[in-house]
PDB file of C-alpha atoms in Angstrom:
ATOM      1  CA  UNK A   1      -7.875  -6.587 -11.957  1.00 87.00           C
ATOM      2  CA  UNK A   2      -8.241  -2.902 -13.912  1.00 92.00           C
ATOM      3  CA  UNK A   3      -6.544  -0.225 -11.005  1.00 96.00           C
ATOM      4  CA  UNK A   4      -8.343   2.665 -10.056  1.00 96.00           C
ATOM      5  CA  UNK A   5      -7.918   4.785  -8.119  1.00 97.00           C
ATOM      6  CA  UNK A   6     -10.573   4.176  -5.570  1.00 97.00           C
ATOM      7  CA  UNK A   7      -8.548   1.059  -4.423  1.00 98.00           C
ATOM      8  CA  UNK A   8      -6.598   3.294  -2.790  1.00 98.00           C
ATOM      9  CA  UNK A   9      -8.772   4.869   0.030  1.00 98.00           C
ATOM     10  CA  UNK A  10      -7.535   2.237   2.303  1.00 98.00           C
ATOM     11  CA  UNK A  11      -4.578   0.779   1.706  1.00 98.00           C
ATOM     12  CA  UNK A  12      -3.275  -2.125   3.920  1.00 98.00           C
ATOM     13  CA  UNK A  13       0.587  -2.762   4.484  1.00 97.00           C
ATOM     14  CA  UNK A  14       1.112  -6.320   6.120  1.00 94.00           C
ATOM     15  CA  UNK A  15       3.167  -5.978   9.450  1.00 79.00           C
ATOM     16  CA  UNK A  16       6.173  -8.174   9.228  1.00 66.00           C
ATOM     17  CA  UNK A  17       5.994  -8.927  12.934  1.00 63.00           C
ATOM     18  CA  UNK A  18       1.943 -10.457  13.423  1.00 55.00           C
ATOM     19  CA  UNK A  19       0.613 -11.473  16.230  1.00 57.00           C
ATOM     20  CA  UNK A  20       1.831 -14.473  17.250  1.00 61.00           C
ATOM     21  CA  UNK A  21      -1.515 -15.587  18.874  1.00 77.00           C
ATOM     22  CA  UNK A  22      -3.107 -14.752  15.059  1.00 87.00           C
ATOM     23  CA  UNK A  23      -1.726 -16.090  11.550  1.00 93.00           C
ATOM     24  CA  UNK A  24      -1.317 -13.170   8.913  1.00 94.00           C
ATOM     25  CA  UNK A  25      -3.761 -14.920   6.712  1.00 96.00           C
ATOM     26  CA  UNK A  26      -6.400 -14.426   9.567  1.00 95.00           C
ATOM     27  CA  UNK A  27      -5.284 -10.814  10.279  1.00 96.00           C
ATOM     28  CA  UNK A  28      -5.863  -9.560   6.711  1.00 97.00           C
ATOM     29  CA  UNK A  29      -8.692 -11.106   6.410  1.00 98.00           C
ATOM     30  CA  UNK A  30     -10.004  -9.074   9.296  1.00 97.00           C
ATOM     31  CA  UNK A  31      -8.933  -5.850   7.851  1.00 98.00           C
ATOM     32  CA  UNK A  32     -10.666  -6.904   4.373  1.00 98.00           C
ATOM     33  CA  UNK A  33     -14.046  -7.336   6.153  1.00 98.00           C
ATOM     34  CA  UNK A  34     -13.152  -3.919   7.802  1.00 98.00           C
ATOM     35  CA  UNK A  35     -13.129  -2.231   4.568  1.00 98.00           C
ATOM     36  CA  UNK A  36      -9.464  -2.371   3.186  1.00 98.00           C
ATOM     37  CA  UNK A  37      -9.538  -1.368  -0.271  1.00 98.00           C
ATOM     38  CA  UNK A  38      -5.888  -2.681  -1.403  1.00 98.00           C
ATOM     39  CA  UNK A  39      -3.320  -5.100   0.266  1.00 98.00           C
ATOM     40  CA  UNK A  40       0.233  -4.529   0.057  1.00 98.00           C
ATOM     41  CA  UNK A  41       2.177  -7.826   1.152  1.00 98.00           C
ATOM     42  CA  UNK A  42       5.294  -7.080   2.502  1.00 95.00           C
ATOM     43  CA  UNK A  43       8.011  -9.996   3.137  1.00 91.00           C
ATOM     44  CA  UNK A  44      11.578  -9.242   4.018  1.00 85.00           C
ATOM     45  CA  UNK A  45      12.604 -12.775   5.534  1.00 87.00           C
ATOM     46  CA  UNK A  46      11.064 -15.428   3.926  1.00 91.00           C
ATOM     47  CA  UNK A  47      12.474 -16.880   1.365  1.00 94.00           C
ATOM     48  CA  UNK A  48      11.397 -17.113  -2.428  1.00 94.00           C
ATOM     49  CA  UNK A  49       9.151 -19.797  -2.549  1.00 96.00           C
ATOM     50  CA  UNK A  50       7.976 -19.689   0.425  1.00 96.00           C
ATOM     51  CA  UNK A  51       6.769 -15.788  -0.213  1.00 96.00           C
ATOM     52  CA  UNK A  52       5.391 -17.049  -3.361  1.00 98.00           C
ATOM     53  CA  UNK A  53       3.235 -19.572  -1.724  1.00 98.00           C
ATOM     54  CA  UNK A  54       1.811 -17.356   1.049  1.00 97.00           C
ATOM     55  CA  UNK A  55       1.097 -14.298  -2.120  1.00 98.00           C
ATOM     56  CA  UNK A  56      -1.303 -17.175  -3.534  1.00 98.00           C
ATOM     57  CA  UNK A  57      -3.289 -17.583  -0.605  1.00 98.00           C
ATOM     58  CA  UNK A  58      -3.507 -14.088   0.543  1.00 98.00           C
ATOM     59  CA  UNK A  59      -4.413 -13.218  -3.606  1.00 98.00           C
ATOM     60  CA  UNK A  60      -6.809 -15.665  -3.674  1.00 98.00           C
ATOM     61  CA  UNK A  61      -8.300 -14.375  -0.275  1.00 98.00           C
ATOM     62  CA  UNK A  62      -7.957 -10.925  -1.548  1.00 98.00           C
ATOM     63  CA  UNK A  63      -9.794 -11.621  -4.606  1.00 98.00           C
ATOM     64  CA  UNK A  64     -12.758 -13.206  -1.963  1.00 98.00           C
ATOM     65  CA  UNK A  65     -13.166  -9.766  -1.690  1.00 98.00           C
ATOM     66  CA  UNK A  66     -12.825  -8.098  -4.440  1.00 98.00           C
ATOM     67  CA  UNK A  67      -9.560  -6.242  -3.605  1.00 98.00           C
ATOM     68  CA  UNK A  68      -6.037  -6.250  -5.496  1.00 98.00           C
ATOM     69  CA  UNK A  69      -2.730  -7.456  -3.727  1.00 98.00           C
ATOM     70  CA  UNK A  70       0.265  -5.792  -4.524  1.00 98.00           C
ATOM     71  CA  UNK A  71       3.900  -7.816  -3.736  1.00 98.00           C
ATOM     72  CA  UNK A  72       6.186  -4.906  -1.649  1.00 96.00           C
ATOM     73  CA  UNK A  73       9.510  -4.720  -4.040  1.00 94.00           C
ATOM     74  CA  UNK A  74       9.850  -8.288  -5.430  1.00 96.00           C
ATOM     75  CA  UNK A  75       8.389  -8.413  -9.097  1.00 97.00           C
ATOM     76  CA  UNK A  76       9.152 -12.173  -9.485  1.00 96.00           C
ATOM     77  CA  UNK A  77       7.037 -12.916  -6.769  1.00 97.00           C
ATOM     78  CA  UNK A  78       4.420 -10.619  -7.899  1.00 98.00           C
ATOM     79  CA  UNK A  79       4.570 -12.508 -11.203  1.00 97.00           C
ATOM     80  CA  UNK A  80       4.692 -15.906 -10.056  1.00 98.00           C
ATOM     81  CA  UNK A  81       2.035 -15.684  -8.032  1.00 98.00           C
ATOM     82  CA  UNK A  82      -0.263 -14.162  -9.848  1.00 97.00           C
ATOM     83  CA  UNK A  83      -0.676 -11.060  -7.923  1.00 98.00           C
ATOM     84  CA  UNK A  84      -1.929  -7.683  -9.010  1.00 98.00           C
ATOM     85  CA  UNK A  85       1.229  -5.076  -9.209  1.00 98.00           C
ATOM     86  CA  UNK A  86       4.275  -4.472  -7.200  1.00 98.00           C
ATOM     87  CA  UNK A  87       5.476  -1.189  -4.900  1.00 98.00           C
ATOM     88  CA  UNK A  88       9.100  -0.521  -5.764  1.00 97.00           C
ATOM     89  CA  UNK A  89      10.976   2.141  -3.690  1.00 94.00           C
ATOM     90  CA  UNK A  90      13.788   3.849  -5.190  1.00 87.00           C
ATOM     91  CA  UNK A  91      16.694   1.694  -5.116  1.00 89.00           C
ATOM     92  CA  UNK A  92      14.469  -1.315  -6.133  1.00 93.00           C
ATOM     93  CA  UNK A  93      14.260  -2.554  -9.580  1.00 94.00           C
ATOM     94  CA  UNK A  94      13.486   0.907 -11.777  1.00 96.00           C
ATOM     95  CA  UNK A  95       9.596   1.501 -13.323  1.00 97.00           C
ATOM     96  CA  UNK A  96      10.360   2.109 -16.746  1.00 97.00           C
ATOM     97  CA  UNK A  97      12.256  -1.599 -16.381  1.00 97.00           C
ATOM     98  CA  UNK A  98       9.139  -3.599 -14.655  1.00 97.00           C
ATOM     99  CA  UNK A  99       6.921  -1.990 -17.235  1.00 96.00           C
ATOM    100  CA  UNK A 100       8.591  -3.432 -19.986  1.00 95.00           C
ATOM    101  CA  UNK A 101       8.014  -6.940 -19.037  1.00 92.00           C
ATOM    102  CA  UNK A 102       4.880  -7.069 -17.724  1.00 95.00           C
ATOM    103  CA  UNK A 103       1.312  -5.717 -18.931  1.00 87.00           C
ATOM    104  CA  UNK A 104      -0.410  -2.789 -19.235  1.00 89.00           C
ATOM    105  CA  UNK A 105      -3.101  -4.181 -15.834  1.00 93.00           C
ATOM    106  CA  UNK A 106       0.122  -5.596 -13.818  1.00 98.00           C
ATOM    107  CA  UNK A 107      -0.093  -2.327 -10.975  1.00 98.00           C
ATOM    108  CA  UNK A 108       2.699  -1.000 -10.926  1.00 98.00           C
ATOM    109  CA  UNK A 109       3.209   1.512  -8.081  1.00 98.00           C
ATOM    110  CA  UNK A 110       6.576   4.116  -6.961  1.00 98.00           C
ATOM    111  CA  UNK A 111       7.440   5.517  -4.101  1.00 97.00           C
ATOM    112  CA  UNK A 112       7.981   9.625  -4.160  1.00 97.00           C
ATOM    113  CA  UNK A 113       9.441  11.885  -1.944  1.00 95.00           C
ATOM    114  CA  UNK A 114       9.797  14.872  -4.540  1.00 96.00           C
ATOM    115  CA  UNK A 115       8.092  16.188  -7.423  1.00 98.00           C
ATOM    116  CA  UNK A 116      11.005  15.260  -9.582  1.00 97.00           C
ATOM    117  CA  UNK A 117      10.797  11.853  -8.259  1.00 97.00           C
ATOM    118  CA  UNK A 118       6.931  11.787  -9.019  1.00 98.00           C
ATOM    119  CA  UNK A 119       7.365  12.804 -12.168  1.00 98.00           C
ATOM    120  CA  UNK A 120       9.440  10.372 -12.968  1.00 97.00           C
ATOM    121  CA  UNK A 121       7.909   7.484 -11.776  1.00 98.00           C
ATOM    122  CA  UNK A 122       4.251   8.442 -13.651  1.00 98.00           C
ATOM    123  CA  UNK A 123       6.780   8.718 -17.112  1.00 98.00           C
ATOM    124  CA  UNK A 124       8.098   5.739 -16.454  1.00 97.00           C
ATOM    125  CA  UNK A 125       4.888   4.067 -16.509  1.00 97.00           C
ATOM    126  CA  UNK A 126       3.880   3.877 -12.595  1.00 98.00           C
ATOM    127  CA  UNK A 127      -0.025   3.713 -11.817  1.00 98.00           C
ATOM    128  CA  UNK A 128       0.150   5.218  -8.237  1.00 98.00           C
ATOM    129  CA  UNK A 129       2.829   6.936  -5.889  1.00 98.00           C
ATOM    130  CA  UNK A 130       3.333   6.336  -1.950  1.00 98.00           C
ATOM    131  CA  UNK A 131       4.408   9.371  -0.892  1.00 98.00           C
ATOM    132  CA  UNK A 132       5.665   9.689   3.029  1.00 94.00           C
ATOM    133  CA  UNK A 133       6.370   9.462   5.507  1.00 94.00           C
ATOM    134  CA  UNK A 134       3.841  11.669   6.279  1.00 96.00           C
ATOM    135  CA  UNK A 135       4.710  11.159  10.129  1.00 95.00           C
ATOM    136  CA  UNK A 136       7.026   9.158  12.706  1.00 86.00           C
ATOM    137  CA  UNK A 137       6.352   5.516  11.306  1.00 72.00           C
ATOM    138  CA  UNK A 138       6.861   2.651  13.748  1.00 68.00           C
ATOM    139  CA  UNK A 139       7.922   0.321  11.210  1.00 63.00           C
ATOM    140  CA  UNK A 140      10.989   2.761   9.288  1.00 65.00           C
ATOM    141  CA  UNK A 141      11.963   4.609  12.125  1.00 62.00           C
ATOM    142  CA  UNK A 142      14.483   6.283   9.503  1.00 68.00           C
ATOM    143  CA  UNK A 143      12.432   7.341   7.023  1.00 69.00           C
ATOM    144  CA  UNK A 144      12.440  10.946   5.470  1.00 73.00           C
ATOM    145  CA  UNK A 145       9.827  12.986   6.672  1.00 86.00           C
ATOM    146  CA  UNK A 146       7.865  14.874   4.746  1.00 93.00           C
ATOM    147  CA  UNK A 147       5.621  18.205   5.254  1.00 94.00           C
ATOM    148  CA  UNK A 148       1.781  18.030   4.676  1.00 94.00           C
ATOM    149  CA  UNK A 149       2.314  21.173   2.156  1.00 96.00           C
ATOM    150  CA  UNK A 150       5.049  18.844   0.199  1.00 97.00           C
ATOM    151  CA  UNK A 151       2.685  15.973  -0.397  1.00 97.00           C
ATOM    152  CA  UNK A 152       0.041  18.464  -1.758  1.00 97.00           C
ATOM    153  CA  UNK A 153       2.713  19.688  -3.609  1.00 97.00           C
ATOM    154  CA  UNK A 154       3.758  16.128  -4.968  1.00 98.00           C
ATOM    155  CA  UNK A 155      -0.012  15.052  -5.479  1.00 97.00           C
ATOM    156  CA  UNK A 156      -1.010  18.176  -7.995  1.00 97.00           C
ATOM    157  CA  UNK A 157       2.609  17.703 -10.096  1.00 98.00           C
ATOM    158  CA  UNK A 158       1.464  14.287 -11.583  1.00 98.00           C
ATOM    159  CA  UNK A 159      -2.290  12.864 -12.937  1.00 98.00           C
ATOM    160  CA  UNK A 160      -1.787   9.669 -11.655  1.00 98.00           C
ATOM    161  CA  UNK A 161      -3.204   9.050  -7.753  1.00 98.00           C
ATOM    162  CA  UNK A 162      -1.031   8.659  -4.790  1.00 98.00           C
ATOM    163  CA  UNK A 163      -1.583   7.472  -1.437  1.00 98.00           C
ATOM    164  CA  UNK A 164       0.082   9.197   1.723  1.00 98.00           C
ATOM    165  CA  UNK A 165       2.054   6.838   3.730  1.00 96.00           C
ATOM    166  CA  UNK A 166       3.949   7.211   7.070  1.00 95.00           C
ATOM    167  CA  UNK A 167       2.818   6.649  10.807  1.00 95.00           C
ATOM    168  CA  UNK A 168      -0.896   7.054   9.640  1.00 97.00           C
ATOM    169  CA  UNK A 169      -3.635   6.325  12.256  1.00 97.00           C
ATOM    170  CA  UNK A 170      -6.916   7.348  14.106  1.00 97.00           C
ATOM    171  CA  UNK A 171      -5.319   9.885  16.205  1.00 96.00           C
ATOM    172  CA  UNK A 172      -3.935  12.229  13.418  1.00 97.00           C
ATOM    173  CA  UNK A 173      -5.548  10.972   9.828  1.00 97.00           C
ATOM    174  CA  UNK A 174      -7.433  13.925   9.868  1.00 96.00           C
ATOM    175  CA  UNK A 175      -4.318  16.135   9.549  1.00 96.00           C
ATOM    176  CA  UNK A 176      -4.219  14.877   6.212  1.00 97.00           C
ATOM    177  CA  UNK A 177      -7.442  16.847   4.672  1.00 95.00           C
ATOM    178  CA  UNK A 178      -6.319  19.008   1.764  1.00 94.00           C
ATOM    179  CA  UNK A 179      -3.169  16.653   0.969  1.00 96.00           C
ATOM    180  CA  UNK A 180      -4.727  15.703  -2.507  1.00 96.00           C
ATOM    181  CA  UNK A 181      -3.785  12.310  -1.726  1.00 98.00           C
ATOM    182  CA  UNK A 182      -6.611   9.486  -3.067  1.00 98.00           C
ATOM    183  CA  UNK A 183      -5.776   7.574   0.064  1.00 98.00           C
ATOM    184  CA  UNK A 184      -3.890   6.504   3.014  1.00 98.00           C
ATOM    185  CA  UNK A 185      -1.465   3.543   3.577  1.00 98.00           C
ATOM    186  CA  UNK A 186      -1.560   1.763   6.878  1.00 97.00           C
ATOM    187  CA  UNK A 187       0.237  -0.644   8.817  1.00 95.00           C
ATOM    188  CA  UNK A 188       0.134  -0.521  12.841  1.00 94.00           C
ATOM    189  CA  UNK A 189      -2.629   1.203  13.096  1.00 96.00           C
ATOM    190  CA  UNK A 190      -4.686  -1.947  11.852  1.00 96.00           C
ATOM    191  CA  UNK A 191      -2.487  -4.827  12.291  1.00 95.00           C
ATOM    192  CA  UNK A 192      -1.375  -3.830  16.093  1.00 93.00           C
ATOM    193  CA  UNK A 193      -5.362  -3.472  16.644  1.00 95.00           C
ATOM    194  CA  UNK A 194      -6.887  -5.239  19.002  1.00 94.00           C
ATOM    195  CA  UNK A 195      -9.994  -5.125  17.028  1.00 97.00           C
ATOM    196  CA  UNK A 196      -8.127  -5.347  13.454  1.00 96.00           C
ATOM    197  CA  UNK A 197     -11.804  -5.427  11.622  1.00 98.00           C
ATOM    198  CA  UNK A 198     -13.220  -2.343  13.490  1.00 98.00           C
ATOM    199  CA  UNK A 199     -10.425  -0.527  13.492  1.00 98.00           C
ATOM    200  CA  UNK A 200     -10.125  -0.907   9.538  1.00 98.00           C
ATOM    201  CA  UNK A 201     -13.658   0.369   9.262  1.00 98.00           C
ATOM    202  CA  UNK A 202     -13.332   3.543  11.596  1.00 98.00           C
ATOM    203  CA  UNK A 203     -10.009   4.648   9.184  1.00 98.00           C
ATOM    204  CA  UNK A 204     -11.988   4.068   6.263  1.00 98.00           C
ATOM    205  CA  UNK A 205     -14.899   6.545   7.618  1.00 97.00           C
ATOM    206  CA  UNK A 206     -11.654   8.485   8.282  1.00 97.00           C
ATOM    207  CA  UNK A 207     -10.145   8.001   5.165  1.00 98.00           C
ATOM    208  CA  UNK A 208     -13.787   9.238   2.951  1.00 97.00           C
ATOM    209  CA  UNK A 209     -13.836  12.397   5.019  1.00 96.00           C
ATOM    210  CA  UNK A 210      -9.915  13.099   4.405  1.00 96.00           C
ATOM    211  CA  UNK A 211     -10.139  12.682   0.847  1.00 94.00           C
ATOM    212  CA  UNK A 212     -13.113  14.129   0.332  1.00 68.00           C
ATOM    213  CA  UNK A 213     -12.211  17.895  -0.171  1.00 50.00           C
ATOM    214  CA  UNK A 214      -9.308  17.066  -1.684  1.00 46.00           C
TER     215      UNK A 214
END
Protein backbone atom coordinates (compact mmCIF):
# COMPACT_ATOMS: atom_id res chain seq x y z
CA UNK A 1 0.00 0.00 0.00
CA UNK A 2 1.78 3.55 -1.34
CA UNK A 3 1.75 5.92 2.24
CA UNK A 4 0.44 9.20 2.14
CA UNK A 5 -0.02 11.28 4.11
CA UNK A 6 -3.74 11.45 4.32
CA UNK A 7 -3.66 8.02 6.16
CA UNK A 8 -2.78 9.84 8.88
CA UNK A 9 -5.85 12.04 9.83
CA UNK A 10 -6.96 9.33 12.08
CA UNK A 11 -4.71 7.19 13.34
CA UNK A 12 -5.79 4.20 15.56
CA UNK A 13 -3.44 2.71 18.37
CA UNK A 14 -4.87 -0.76 19.58
CA UNK A 15 -5.41 -0.71 23.47
CA UNK A 16 -3.52 -3.56 24.97
CA UNK A 17 -6.19 -4.03 27.62
CA UNK A 18 -9.82 -4.54 25.27
CA UNK A 19 -12.81 -5.05 26.47
CA UNK A 20 -13.22 -8.18 27.71
CA UNK A 21 -16.96 -8.39 26.72
CA UNK A 22 -15.52 -7.43 22.87
CA UNK A 23 -12.55 -9.26 20.92
CA UNK A 24 -9.93 -6.68 19.46
CA UNK A 25 -10.70 -7.94 16.04
CA UNK A 26 -14.37 -6.68 16.61
CA UNK A 27 -13.22 -3.39 18.24
CA UNK A 28 -11.09 -2.25 15.27
CA UNK A 29 -13.32 -3.11 13.09
CA UNK A 30 -15.70 -0.66 14.68
CA UNK A 31 -13.28 2.14 14.59
CA UNK A 32 -12.57 1.31 10.72
CA UNK A 33 -16.29 1.79 9.90
CA UNK A 34 -15.95 4.99 12.09
CA UNK A 35 -13.50 6.43 9.80
CA UNK A 36 -9.94 5.36 11.05
CA UNK A 37 -7.57 6.15 8.46
CA UNK A 38 -4.43 3.95 9.76
CA UNK A 39 -4.13 1.11 12.41
CA UNK A 40 -1.25 0.82 14.56
CA UNK A 41 -1.23 -2.77 16.29
CA UNK A 42 0.37 -2.69 19.37
CA UNK A 43 1.34 -6.12 21.27
CA UNK A 44 3.57 -6.17 24.29
CA UNK A 45 2.59 -9.74 25.73
CA UNK A 46 1.91 -12.06 23.24
CA UNK A 47 4.27 -13.95 22.02
CA UNK A 48 5.85 -14.15 18.40
CA UNK A 49 3.69 -16.23 16.60
CA UNK A 50 0.95 -15.68 18.15
CA UNK A 51 1.31 -11.65 17.31
CA UNK A 52 2.03 -12.74 13.89
CA UNK A 53 -1.15 -14.59 13.51
CA UNK A 54 -3.50 -11.94 14.97
CA UNK A 55 -1.34 -8.99 12.41
CA UNK A 56 -2.83 -11.31 9.51
CA UNK A 57 -6.25 -11.07 10.45
CA UNK A 58 -6.39 -7.56 11.56
CA UNK A 59 -4.22 -6.75 7.90
CA UNK A 60 -6.47 -8.57 6.07
CA UNK A 61 -9.47 -6.77 7.87
CA UNK A 62 -7.65 -3.57 7.47
CA UNK A 63 -7.20 -4.00 3.89
CA UNK A 64 -11.42 -4.69 3.87
CA UNK A 65 -11.16 -1.24 4.19
CA UNK A 66 -8.78 0.13 2.47
CA UNK A 67 -6.51 1.22 5.37
CA UNK A 68 -2.70 0.28 6.15
CA UNK A 69 -1.65 -1.56 9.48
CA UNK A 70 1.43 -0.69 10.94
CA UNK A 71 3.17 -3.45 13.63
CA UNK A 72 4.15 -1.04 16.99
CA UNK A 73 8.17 -1.77 17.28
CA UNK A 74 8.54 -5.40 16.05
CA UNK A 75 9.78 -5.40 12.30
CA UNK A 76 9.78 -9.25 12.09
CA UNK A 77 6.32 -9.31 12.76
CA UNK A 78 5.61 -6.54 10.47
CA UNK A 79 7.42 -8.61 7.84
CA UNK A 80 6.04 -11.86 8.44
CA UNK A 81 2.84 -10.91 8.33
CA UNK A 82 2.63 -9.00 5.64
CA UNK A 83 1.77 -5.78 7.18
CA UNK A 84 2.27 -2.28 5.91
CA UNK A 85 5.29 -0.49 8.03
CA UNK A 86 6.38 -0.50 11.56
CA UNK A 87 6.51 2.54 14.44
CA UNK A 88 9.88 2.30 16.14
CA UNK A 89 10.51 4.56 19.20
CA UNK A 90 13.92 5.48 20.01
CA UNK A 91 15.55 2.71 21.68
CA UNK A 92 13.91 0.25 19.17
CA UNK A 93 15.69 -1.11 16.27
CA UNK A 94 17.27 2.30 14.46
CA UNK A 95 15.52 3.69 10.87
CA UNK A 96 18.40 3.90 8.79
CA UNK A 97 18.76 -0.12 9.88
CA UNK A 98 14.93 -1.23 9.02
CA UNK A 99 15.29 0.70 5.81
CA UNK A 100 17.97 -1.26 4.61
CA UNK A 101 16.17 -4.47 4.60
CA UNK A 102 12.99 -3.79 3.61
CA UNK A 103 11.43 -1.71 0.56
CA UNK A 104 10.98 1.51 -0.45
CA UNK A 105 6.52 0.99 0.30
CA UNK A 106 7.31 -1.01 3.74
CA UNK A 107 6.04 2.38 6.13
CA UNK A 108 8.35 3.02 8.08
CA UNK A 109 7.45 5.51 10.84
CA UNK A 110 9.79 7.31 14.11
CA UNK A 111 8.90 8.64 17.00
CA UNK A 112 10.22 12.50 17.73
CA UNK A 113 10.37 14.48 20.59
CA UNK A 114 12.94 17.15 19.14
CA UNK A 115 13.81 18.65 15.99
CA UNK A 116 17.14 16.94 16.08
CA UNK A 117 15.40 13.76 16.60
CA UNK A 118 13.02 14.55 13.57
CA UNK A 119 15.58 15.25 11.53
CA UNK A 120 17.09 12.36 11.98
CA UNK A 121 14.58 9.99 11.62
CA UNK A 122 13.28 11.66 7.96
CA UNK A 123 17.42 11.13 6.94
CA UNK A 124 17.33 7.97 7.97
CA UNK A 125 14.63 7.09 5.72
CA UNK A 126 11.35 7.38 8.06
CA UNK A 127 7.93 8.17 6.16
CA UNK A 128 6.10 9.81 9.18
CA UNK A 129 6.95 10.99 12.86
CA UNK A 130 4.67 10.52 16.13
CA UNK A 131 5.44 13.28 17.94
CA UNK A 132 3.93 13.53 21.78
CA UNK A 133 2.82 13.29 24.10
CA UNK A 134 0.94 16.07 23.32
CA UNK A 135 -0.99 15.60 26.77
CA UNK A 136 -1.36 13.27 30.00
CA UNK A 137 -1.75 9.81 28.12
CA UNK A 138 -3.56 7.06 30.01
CA UNK A 139 -1.66 4.40 28.49
CA UNK A 140 2.36 5.93 29.22
CA UNK A 141 1.67 7.67 32.21
CA UNK A 142 5.56 8.55 31.97
CA UNK A 143 5.87 9.91 28.88
CA UNK A 144 7.64 13.31 28.07
CA UNK A 145 5.39 15.97 27.56
CA UNK A 146 5.58 18.15 25.03
CA UNK A 147 4.32 21.94 24.35
CA UNK A 148 1.82 22.63 21.46
CA UNK A 149 4.50 25.40 20.20
CA UNK A 150 7.27 22.39 20.18
CA UNK A 151 5.28 20.12 17.93
CA UNK A 152 4.74 23.07 15.47
CA UNK A 153 8.16 23.53 15.87
CA UNK A 154 9.03 19.75 15.12
CA UNK A 155 6.34 19.55 12.23
CA UNK A 156 7.89 22.67 9.99
CA UNK A 157 11.80 21.24 10.62
CA UNK A 158 11.17 18.10 8.40
CA UNK A 159 8.96 17.52 4.83
CA UNK A 160 7.82 14.38 5.80
CA UNK A 161 4.14 14.34 7.83
CA UNK A 162 3.77 13.63 11.43
CA UNK A 163 0.96 12.80 13.53
CA UNK A 164 0.54 14.28 17.19
CA UNK A 165 0.20 11.65 19.73
CA UNK A 166 -0.45 11.76 23.53
CA UNK A 167 -3.80 11.70 25.62
CA UNK A 168 -5.70 12.89 22.41
CA UNK A 169 -9.56 12.98 22.61
CA UNK A 170 -12.94 14.85 22.06
CA UNK A 171 -12.55 17.06 24.94
CA UNK A 172 -9.24 18.85 23.93
CA UNK A 173 -8.41 17.79 20.03
CA UNK A 174 -9.19 21.10 19.17
CA UNK A 175 -6.21 22.50 21.13
CA UNK A 176 -4.27 21.06 18.51
CA UNK A 177 -5.24 23.63 15.49
CA UNK A 178 -2.08 25.29 14.20
CA UNK A 179 0.24 22.23 15.34
CA UNK A 180 1.11 21.46 11.59
CA UNK A 181 0.57 17.99 12.42
CA UNK A 182 -1.27 15.83 9.31
CA UNK A 183 -3.07 13.97 12.04
CA UNK A 184 -3.80 12.66 15.38
CA UNK A 185 -3.01 9.26 17.04
CA UNK A 186 -5.57 7.75 19.32
CA UNK A 187 -6.01 5.11 21.69
CA UNK A 188 -8.63 5.49 24.72
CA UNK A 189 -10.46 7.82 23.35
CA UNK A 190 -11.86 5.17 20.76
CA UNK A 191 -11.14 1.89 22.19
CA UNK A 192 -12.54 2.82 25.91
CA UNK A 193 -15.76 4.13 23.85
CA UNK A 194 -18.77 2.92 24.50
CA UNK A 195 -19.78 3.63 21.03
CA UNK A 196 -16.16 2.77 19.45
CA UNK A 197 -17.72 3.44 15.71
CA UNK A 198 -19.29 6.88 16.57
CA UNK A 199 -16.84 7.99 18.53
CA UNK A 200 -14.17 7.31 15.65
CA UNK A 201 -16.33 9.36 13.34
CA UNK A 202 -16.89 12.50 15.67
CA UNK A 203 -12.66 12.66 16.04
CA UNK A 204 -12.38 12.38 12.49
CA UNK A 205 -14.85 15.55 11.94
CA UNK A 206 -12.47 16.71 14.71
CA UNK A 207 -9.46 15.70 13.23
CA UNK A 208 -10.47 17.62 9.35
CA UNK A 209 -11.14 20.82 11.24
CA UNK A 210 -7.71 20.55 13.33
CA UNK A 211 -5.69 19.99 10.41
CA UNK A 212 -7.24 22.06 8.29
CA UNK A 213 -5.44 25.47 8.87
CA UNK A 214 -2.51 23.90 9.46
Amino acid sequence: MIFNKDMLLLYAVSDQNPSKKRTLYDMIEDSLKGGVTLVQLREKSLAENEFIEEAIMIKELCHRYNVPLIINDNVDVALKSGADGVHVGADDEPVAEIRSRVGRDFIIGATAKTVEQAQKAEKAGADYLGVGAVFPSPTKKNAIRITIEKLREICASVFIPAVAIGGIGLDNVMELKGGGMSGIAVVSAIFSAHDIESAAAELKKKAQAVTKIC
